[in-house]
mmCIF file of C-alpha atoms in Angstrom:
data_model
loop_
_atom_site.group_PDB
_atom_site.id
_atom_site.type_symbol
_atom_site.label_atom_id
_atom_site.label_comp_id
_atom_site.label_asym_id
_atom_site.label_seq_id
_atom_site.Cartn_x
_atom_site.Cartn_y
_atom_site.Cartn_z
ATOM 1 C CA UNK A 1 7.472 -39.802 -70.363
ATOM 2 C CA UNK A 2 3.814 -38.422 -70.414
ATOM 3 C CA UNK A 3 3.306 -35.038 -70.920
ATOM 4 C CA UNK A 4 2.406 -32.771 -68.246
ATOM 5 C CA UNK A 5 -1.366 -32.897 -67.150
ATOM 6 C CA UNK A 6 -2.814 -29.546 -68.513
ATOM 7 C CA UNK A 7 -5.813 -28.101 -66.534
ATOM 8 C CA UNK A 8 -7.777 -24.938 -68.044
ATOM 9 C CA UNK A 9 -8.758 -21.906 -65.914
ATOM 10 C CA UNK A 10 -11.833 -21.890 -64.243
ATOM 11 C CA UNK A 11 -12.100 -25.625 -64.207
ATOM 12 C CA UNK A 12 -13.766 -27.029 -60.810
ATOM 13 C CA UNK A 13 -13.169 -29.492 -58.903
ATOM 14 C CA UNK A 14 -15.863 -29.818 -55.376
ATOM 15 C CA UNK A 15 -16.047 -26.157 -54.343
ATOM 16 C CA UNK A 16 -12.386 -25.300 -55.650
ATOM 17 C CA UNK A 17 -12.168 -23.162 -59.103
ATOM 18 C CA UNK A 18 -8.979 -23.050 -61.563
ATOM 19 C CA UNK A 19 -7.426 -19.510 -61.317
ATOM 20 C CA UNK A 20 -4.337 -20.123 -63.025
ATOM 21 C CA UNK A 21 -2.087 -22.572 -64.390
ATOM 22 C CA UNK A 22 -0.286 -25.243 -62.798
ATOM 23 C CA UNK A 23 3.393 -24.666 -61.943
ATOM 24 C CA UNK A 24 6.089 -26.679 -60.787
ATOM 25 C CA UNK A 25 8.014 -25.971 -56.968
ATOM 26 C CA UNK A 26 9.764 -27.848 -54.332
ATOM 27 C CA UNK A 27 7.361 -28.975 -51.791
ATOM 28 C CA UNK A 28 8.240 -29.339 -48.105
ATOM 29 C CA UNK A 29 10.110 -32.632 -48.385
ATOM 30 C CA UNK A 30 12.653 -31.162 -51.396
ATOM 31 C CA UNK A 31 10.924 -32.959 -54.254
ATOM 32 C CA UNK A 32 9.304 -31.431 -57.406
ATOM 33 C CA UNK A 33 5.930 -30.835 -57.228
ATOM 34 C CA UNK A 34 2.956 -29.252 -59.383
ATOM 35 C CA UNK A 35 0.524 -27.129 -57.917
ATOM 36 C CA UNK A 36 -2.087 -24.765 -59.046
ATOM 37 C CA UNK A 37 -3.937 -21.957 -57.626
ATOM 38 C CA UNK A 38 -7.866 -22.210 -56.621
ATOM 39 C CA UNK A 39 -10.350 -20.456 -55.264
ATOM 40 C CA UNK A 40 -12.866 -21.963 -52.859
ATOM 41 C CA UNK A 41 -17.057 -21.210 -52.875
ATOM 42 C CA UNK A 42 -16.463 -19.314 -49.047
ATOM 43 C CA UNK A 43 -13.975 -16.712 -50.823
ATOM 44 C CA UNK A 44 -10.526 -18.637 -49.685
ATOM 45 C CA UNK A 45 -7.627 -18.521 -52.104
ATOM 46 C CA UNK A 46 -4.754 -20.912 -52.060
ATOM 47 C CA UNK A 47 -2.177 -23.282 -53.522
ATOM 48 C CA UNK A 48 -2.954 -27.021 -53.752
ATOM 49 C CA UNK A 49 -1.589 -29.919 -54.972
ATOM 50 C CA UNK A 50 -2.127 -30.761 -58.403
ATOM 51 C CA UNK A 51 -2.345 -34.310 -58.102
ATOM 52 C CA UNK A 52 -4.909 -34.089 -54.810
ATOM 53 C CA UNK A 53 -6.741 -31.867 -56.625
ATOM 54 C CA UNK A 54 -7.291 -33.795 -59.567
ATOM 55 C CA UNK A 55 -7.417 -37.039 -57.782
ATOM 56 C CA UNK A 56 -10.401 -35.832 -55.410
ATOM 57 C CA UNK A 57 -7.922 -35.927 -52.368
ATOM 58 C CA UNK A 58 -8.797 -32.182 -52.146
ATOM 59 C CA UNK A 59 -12.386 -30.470 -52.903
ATOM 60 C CA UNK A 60 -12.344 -27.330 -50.356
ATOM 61 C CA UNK A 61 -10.223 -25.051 -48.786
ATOM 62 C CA UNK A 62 -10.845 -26.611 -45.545
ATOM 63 C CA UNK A 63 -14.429 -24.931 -45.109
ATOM 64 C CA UNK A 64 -16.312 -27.906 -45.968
ATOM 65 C CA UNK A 65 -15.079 -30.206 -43.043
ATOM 66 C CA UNK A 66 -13.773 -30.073 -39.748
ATOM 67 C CA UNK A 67 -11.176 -31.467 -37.679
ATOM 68 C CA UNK A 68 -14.072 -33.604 -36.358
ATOM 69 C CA UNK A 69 -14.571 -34.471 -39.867
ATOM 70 C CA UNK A 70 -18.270 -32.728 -39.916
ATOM 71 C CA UNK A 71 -18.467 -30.235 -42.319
ATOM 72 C CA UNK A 72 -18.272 -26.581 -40.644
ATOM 73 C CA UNK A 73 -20.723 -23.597 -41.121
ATOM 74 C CA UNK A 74 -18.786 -20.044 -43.022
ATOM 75 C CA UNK A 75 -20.513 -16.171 -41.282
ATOM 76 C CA UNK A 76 -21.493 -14.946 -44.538
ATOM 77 C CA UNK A 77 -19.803 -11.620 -45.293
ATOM 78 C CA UNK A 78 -22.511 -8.839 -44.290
ATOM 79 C CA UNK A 79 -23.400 -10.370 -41.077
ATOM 80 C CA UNK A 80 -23.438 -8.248 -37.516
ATOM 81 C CA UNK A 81 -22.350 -8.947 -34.379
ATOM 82 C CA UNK A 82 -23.017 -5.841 -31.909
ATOM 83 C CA UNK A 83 -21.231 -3.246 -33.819
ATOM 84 C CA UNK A 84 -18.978 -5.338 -36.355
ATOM 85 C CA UNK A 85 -20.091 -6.492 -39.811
ATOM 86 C CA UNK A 86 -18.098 -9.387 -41.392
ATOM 87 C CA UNK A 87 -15.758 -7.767 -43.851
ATOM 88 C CA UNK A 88 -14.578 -11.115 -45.583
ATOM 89 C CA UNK A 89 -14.199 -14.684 -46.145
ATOM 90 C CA UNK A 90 -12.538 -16.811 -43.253
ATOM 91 C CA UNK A 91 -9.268 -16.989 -42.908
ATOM 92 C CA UNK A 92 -8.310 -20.284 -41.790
ATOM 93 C CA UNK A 93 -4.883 -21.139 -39.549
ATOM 94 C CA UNK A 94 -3.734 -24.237 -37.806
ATOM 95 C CA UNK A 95 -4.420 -24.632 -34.110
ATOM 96 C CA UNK A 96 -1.787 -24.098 -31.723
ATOM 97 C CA UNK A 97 -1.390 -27.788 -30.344
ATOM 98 C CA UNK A 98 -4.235 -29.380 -32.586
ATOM 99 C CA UNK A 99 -2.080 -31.264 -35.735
ATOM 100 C CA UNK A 100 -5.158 -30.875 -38.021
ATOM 101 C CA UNK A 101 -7.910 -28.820 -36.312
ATOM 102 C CA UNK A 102 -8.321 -24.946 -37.778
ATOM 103 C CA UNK A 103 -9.681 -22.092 -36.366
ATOM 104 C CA UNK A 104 -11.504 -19.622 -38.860
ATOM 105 C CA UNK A 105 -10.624 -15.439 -38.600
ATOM 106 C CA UNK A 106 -12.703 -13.251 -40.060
ATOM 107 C CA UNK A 107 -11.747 -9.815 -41.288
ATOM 108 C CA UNK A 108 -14.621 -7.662 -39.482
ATOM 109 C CA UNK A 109 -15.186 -3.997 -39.838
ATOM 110 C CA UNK A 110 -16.629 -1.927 -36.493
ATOM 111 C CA UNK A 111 -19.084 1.067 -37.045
ATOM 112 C CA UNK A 112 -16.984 3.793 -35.923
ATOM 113 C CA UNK A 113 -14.606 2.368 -38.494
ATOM 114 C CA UNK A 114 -11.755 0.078 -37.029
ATOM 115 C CA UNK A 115 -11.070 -2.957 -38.905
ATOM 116 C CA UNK A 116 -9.831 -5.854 -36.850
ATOM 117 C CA UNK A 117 -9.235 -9.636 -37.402
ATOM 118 C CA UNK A 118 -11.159 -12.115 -35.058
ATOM 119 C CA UNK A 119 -11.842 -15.609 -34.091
ATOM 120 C CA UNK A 120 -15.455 -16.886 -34.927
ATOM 121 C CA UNK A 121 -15.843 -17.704 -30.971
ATOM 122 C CA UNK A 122 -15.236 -14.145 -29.999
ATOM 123 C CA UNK A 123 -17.134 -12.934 -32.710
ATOM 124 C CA UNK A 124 -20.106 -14.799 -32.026
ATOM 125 C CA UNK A 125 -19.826 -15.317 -28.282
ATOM 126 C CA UNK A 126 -17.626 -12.432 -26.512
ATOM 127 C CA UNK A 127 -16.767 -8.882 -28.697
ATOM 128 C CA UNK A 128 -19.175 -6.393 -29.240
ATOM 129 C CA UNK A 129 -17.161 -3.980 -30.629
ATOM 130 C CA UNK A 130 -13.483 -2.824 -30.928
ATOM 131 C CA UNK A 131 -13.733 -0.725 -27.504
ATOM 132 C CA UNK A 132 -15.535 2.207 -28.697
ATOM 133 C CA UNK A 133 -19.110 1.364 -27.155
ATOM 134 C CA UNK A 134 -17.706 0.724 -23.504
ATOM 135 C CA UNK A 135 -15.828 3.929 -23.426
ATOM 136 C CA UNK A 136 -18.823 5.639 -24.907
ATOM 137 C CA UNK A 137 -21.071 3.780 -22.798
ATOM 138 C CA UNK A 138 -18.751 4.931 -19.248
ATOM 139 C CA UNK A 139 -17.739 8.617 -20.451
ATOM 140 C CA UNK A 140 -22.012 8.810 -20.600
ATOM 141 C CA UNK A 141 -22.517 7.197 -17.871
ATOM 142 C CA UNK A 142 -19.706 7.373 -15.438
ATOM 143 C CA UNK A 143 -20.654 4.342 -13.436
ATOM 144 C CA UNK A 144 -24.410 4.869 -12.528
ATOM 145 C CA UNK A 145 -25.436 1.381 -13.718
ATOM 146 C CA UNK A 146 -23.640 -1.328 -14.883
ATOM 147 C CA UNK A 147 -23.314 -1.071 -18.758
ATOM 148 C CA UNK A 148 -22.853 -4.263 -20.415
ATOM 149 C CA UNK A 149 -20.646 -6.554 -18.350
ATOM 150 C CA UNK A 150 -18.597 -3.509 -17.625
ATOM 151 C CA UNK A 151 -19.229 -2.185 -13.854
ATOM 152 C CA UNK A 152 -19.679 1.317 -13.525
ATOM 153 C CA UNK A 153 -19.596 2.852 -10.037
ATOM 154 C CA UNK A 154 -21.304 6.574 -8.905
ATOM 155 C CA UNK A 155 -20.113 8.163 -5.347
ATOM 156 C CA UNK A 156 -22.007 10.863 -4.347
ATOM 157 C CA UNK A 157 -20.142 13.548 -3.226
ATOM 158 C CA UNK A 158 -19.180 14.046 0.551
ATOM 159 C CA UNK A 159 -18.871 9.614 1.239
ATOM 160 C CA UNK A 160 -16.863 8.464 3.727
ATOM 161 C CA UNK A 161 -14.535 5.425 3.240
ATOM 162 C CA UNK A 162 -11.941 5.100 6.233
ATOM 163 C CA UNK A 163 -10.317 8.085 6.443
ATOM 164 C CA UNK A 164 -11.540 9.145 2.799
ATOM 165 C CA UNK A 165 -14.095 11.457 2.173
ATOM 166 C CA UNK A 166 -15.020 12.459 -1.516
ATOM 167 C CA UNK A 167 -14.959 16.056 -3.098
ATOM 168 C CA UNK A 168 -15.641 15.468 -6.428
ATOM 169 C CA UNK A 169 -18.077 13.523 -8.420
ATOM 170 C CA UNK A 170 -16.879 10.163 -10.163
ATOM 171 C CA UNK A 171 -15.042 10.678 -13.781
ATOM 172 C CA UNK A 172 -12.765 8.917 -15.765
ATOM 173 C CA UNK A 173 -9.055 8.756 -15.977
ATOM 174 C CA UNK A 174 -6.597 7.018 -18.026
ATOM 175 C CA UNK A 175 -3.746 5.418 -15.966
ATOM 176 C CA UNK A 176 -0.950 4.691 -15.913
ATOM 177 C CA UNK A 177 -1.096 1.299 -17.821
ATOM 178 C CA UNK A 178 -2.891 2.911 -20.432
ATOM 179 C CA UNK A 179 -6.909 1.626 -19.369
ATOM 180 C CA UNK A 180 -9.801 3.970 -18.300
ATOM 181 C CA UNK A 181 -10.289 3.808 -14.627
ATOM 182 C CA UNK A 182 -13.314 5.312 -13.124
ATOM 183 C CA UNK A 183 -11.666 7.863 -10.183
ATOM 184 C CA UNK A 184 -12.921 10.335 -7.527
ATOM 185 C CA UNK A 185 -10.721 12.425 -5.770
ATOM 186 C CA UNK A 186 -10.970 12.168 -2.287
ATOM 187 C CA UNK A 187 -9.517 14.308 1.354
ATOM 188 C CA UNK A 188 -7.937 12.220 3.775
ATOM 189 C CA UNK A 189 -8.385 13.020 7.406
ATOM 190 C CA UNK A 190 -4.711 13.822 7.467
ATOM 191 C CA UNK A 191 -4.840 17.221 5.199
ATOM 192 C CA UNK A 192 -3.958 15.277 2.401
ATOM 193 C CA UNK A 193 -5.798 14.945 -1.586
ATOM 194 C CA UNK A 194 -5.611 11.843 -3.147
ATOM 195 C CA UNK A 195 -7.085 10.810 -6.746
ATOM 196 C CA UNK A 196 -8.136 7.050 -5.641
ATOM 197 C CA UNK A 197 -10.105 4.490 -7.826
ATOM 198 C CA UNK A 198 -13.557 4.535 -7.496
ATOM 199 C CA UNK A 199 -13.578 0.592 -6.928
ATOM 200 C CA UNK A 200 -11.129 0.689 -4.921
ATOM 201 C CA UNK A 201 -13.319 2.819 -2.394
ATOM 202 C CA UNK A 202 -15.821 0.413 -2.390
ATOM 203 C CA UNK A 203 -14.372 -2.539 -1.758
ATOM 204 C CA UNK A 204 -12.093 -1.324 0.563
ATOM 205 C CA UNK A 205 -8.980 -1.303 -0.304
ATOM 206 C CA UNK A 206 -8.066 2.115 0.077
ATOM 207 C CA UNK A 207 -8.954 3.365 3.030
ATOM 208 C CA UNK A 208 -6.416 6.214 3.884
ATOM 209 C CA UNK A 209 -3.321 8.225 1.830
ATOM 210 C CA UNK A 210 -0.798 5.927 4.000
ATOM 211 C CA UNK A 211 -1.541 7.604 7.363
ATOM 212 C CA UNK A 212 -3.390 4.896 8.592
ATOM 213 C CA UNK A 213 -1.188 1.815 8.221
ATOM 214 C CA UNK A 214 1.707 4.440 9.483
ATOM 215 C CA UNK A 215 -0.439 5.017 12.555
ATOM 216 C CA UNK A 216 -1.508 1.188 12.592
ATOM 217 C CA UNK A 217 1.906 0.157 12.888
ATOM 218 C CA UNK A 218 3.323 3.179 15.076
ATOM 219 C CA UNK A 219 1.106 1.598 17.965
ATOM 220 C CA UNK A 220 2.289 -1.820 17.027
ATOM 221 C CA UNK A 221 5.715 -0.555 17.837
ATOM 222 C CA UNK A 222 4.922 1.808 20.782
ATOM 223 C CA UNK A 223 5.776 0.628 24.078
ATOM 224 C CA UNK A 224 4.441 3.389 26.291
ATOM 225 C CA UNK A 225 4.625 6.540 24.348
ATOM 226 C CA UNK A 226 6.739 8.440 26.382
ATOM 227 C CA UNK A 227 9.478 9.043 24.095
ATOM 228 C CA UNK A 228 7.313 10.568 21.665
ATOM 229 C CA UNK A 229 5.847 12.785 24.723
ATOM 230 C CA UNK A 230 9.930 13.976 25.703
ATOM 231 C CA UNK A 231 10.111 14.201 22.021
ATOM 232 C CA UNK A 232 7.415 17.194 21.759
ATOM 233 C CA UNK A 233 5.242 14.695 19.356
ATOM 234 C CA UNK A 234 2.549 14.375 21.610
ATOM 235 C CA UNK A 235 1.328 17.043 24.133
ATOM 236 C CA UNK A 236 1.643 15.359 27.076
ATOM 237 C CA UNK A 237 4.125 17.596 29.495
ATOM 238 C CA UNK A 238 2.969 14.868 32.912
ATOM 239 C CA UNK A 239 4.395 12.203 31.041
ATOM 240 C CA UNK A 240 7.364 13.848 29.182
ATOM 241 C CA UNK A 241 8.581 14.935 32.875
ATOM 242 C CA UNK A 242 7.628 11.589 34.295
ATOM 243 C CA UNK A 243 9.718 9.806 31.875
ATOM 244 C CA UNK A 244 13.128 12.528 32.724
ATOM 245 C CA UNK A 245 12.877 10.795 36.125
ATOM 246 C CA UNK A 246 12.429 7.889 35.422
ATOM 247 C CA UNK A 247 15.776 7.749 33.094
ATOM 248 C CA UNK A 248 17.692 9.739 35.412
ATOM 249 C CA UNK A 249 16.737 7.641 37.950
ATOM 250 C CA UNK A 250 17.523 4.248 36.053
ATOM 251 C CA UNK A 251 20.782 5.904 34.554
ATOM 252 C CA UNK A 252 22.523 6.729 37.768
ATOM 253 C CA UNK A 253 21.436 3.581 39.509
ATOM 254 C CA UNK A 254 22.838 1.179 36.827
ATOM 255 C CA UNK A 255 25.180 2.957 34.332
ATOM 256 C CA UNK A 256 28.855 4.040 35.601
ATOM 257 C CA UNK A 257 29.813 6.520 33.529
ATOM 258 C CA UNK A 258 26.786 8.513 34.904
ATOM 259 C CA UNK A 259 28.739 11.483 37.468
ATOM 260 C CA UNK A 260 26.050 10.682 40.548
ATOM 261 C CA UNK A 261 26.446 7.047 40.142
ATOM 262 C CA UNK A 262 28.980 6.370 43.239
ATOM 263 C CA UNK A 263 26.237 8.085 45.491
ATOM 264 C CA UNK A 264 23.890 5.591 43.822
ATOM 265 C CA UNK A 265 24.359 2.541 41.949
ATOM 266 C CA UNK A 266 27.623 2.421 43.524
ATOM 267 C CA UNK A 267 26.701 2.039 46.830
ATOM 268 C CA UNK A 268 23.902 -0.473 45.877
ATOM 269 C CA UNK A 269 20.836 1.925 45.589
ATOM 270 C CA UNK A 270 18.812 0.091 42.956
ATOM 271 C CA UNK A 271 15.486 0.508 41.194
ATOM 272 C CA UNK A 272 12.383 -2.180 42.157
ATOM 273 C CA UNK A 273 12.499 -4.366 39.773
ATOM 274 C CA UNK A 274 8.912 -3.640 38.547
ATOM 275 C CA UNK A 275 9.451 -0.334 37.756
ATOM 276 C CA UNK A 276 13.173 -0.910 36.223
ATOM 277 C CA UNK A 277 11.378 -3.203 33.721
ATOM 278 C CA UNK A 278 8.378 -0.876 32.841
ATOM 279 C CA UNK A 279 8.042 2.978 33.082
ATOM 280 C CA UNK A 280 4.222 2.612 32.644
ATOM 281 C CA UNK A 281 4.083 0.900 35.960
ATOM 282 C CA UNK A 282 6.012 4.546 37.564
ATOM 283 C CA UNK A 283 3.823 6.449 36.047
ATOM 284 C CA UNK A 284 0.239 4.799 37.670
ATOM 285 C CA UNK A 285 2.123 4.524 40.874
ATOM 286 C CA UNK A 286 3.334 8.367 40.527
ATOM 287 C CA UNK A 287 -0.615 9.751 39.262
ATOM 288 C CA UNK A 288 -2.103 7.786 42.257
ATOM 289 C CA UNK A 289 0.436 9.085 44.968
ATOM 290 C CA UNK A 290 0.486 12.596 44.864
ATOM 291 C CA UNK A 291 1.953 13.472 41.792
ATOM 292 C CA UNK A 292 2.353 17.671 41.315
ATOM 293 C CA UNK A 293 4.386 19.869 38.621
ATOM 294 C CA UNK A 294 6.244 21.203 41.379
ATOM 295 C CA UNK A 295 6.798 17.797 43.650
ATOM 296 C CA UNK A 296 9.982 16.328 43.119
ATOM 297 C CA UNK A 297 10.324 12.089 43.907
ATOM 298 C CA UNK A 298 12.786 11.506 46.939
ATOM 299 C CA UNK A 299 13.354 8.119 49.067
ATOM 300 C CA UNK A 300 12.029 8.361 52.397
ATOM 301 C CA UNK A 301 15.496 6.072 53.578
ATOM 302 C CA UNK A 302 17.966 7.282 52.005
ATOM 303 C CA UNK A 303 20.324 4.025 51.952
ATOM 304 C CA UNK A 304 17.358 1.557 50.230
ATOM 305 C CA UNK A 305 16.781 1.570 46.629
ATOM 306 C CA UNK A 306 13.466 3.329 44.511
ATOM 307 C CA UNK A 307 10.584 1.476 45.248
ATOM 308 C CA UNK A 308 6.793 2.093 45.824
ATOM 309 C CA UNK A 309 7.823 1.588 49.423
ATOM 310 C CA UNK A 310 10.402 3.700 49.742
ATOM 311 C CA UNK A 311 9.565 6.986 47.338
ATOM 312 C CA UNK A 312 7.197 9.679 48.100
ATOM 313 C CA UNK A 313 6.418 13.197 45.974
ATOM 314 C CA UNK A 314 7.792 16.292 48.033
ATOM 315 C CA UNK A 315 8.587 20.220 47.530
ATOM 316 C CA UNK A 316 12.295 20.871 46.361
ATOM 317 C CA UNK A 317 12.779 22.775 49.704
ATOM 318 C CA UNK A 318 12.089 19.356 51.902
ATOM 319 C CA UNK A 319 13.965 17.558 49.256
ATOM 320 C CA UNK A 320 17.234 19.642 49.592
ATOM 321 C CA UNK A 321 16.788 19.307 53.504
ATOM 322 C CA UNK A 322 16.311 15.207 53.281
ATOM 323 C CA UNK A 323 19.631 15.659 51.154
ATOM 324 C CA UNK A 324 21.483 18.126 53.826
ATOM 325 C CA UNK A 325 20.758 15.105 56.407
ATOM 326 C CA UNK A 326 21.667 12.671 54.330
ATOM 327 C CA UNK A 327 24.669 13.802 52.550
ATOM 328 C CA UNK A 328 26.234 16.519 54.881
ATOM 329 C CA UNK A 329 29.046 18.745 53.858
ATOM 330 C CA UNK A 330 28.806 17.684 50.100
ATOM 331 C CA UNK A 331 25.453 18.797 49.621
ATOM 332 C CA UNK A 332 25.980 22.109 51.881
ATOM 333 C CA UNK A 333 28.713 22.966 49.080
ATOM 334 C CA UNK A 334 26.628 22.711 46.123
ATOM 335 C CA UNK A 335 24.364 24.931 48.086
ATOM 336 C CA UNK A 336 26.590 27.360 48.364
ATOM 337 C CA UNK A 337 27.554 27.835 44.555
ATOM 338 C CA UNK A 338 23.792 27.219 43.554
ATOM 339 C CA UNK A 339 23.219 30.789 46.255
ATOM 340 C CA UNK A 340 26.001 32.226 44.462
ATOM 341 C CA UNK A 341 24.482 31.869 41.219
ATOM 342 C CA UNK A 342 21.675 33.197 42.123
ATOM 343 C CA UNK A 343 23.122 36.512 43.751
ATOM 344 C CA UNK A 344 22.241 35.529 47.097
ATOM 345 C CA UNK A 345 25.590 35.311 48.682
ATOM 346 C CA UNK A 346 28.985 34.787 48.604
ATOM 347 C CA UNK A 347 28.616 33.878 52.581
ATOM 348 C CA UNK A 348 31.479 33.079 54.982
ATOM 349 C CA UNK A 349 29.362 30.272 57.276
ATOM 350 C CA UNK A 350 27.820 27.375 54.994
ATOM 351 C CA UNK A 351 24.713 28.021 57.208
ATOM 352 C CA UNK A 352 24.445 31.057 56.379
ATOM 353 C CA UNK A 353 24.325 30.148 53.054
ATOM 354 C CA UNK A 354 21.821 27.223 53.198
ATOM 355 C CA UNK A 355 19.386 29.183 55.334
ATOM 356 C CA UNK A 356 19.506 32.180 52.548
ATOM 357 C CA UNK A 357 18.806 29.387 49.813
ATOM 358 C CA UNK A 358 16.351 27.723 51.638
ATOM 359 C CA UNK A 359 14.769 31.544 52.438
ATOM 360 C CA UNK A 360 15.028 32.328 48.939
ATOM 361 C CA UNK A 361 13.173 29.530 47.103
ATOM 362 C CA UNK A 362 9.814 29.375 47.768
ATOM 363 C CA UNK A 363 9.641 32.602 45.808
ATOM 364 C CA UNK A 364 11.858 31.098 43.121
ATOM 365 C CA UNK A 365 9.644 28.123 43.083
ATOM 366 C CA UNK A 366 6.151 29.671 43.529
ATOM 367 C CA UNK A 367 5.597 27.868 46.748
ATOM 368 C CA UNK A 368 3.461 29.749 49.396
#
């Protein structure tokens, strides 16, 4: 058996240099193997095989060719890009799909001190520093030009965007995904203070707190508004009142369990269809036919239904007399106990009664 082949430190073989002795390990496929340590021209230190080194198999680290097989160009340690100076030697690592391509890292140092690894394409083609120039560059700045290929924006004070206006200049702010946004706080039409991103402003994206996409879709939703008038939401008394009418006047017309609905709906007093289906139609008819505060809505025959036809805007006292000749002895009794409460009676003739009532309320009412 031949004895072992014997190779001095410091012997070379291409660009690789002998630092040590051989040795004998298990290479990937479980079989003894020799290999010795070298160190290549570009700085690289690593383990080869002592038989591809010796044979001629192996005469680099990998800096000399490519995956392309043309050899490949090393940064020299010392050089600058922007703010980094190459710290080291490249580091080379296998290419994430590529069986035998490499990508070289260099160990770079930037000149407010942070040491980073990169990839020679960002080195040379993208990164300027580790960070520190941009943030230097906006805190200086705060977005009155653009600064390297990161955009800057400047709102003067007092801008309006939507509902937005500005009250404070343009600053920075770190959020809550830990970058540096470039803010302005802003007062919304509404009362409220937002803190809103300065880009977002400009390209319109914020436009409002909220308010306006709540307002946006409340009129989406709103059929006539009325509600929101009965509710006290909107000052609109003509149409709050309006509306109380109207839904008495639907209510005892077409639900049952209403108390006046036997003098109504159950004796086949209805409501005109066009109205039934939509109160705004009511309310133009009522505003363009005499309409008052103090003018109550009464059919004109008392056995058809509510209709433009058939409605007209009177006092309360020619109201309660239509109802006297319409109704009789039932309305004549809820005259009496409405005289009563009032301290106007009690009276022993229902005529006397009625004629006090009727006496009484224009000065109730403010009629002349």
């Amino acid at each position: 058996m031949p004895a072992p082949l014997k190779v001095p430190v410091g012997t070379r073989y291409g660009k690789l240099t002998t630092v040590a002795e051989p040795v004998s390990r298990a290479s990937s496929s479980g079989k003894a193997r020799r290999y010795i340590s070298v160190r290549c021209d570009c700085g690289t230190v690593k383990d080869v095989s002592l038989n591809n080194l010796t044979s001629g198999h192996t005469n680099s680290c990998g800096c000399a060719m490519s995956s392309g097989g043309k050899e490949r160009s090393v940064i020299a340690v010392g050089t600058r890009f922007g703010r980094w100076t190459v710290a080291s030697a490249p580091v080379w690592e296998p290419t994430l799909g590529a069986r035998y391509a490499e990508r070289a890292l260099y160990e770079c140092v930037c000149d407010c001190g942070t040491r980073r690894m990169l990839l020679e394409r960002n080195l040379v083609y993208r990164s300027r520093s580790c960070g520190c120039a941009r943030d230097e560059s906006i805190a200086a700045l705060a977005g009155t030009t653009r600064t390297g290929n990161y955009p800057t924006t400047q709102i003067p004070i007092g801008t309006r965007f939507g509902r937005f206006v500005t009250i404070s200049e343009t600053y920075m702010e770190v959020r809550g995904n830990g970058r540096r946004w470039s803010v302005v706080d802003c007062h919304c039409d509404c009362g409220t203070e937002r803190t809103v991103a300065a880009a977002n402003l400009r390209n319109g994206n914020s436009k409002s707190c909220g308010c306006l996409q709540r307002d946006m879709m409340s009129e989406m939703l709103t059929t006539h508004g009325a509600t929101r008038a009965l509710r006290g939401k909107v000052d609109d008394p003509v149409t709050a009142r309006l509306y109380r009418i109207f839904r008495g006047m639907v209510d005892r017309c077409t639900r049952p369990g209403n108390p006046a609905y036997r003098r109504y709906g159950g004796r086949g007093i209805t409501v005109c269809a066009e109205w039934a289906a939509d109160f705004e139609t009511f309310r133009t008819w009522a505003l363009d036919h005499g309409y008052a505060d103090d003018l109550e809505c009464d059919r004109i025959d008392p056995d058809r239904g509510y209709g433009p036809d058939n409605c007209r805007w009177i006092t309360k006292r020619k109201n309660i007399e239509h109802m006297r000749k319409a109704w009789g002895a039932e309305v004549d009794q809820k005259l009496i106990m409405a005289a009563k409460s009032l301290g106007i009676g009690p009276y022993d003739l229902i005529a006397d009664a009625v004629r006090s009532y009727l006496d009484r309320l224009p000065k109730l009412s403010g009629e002349e």
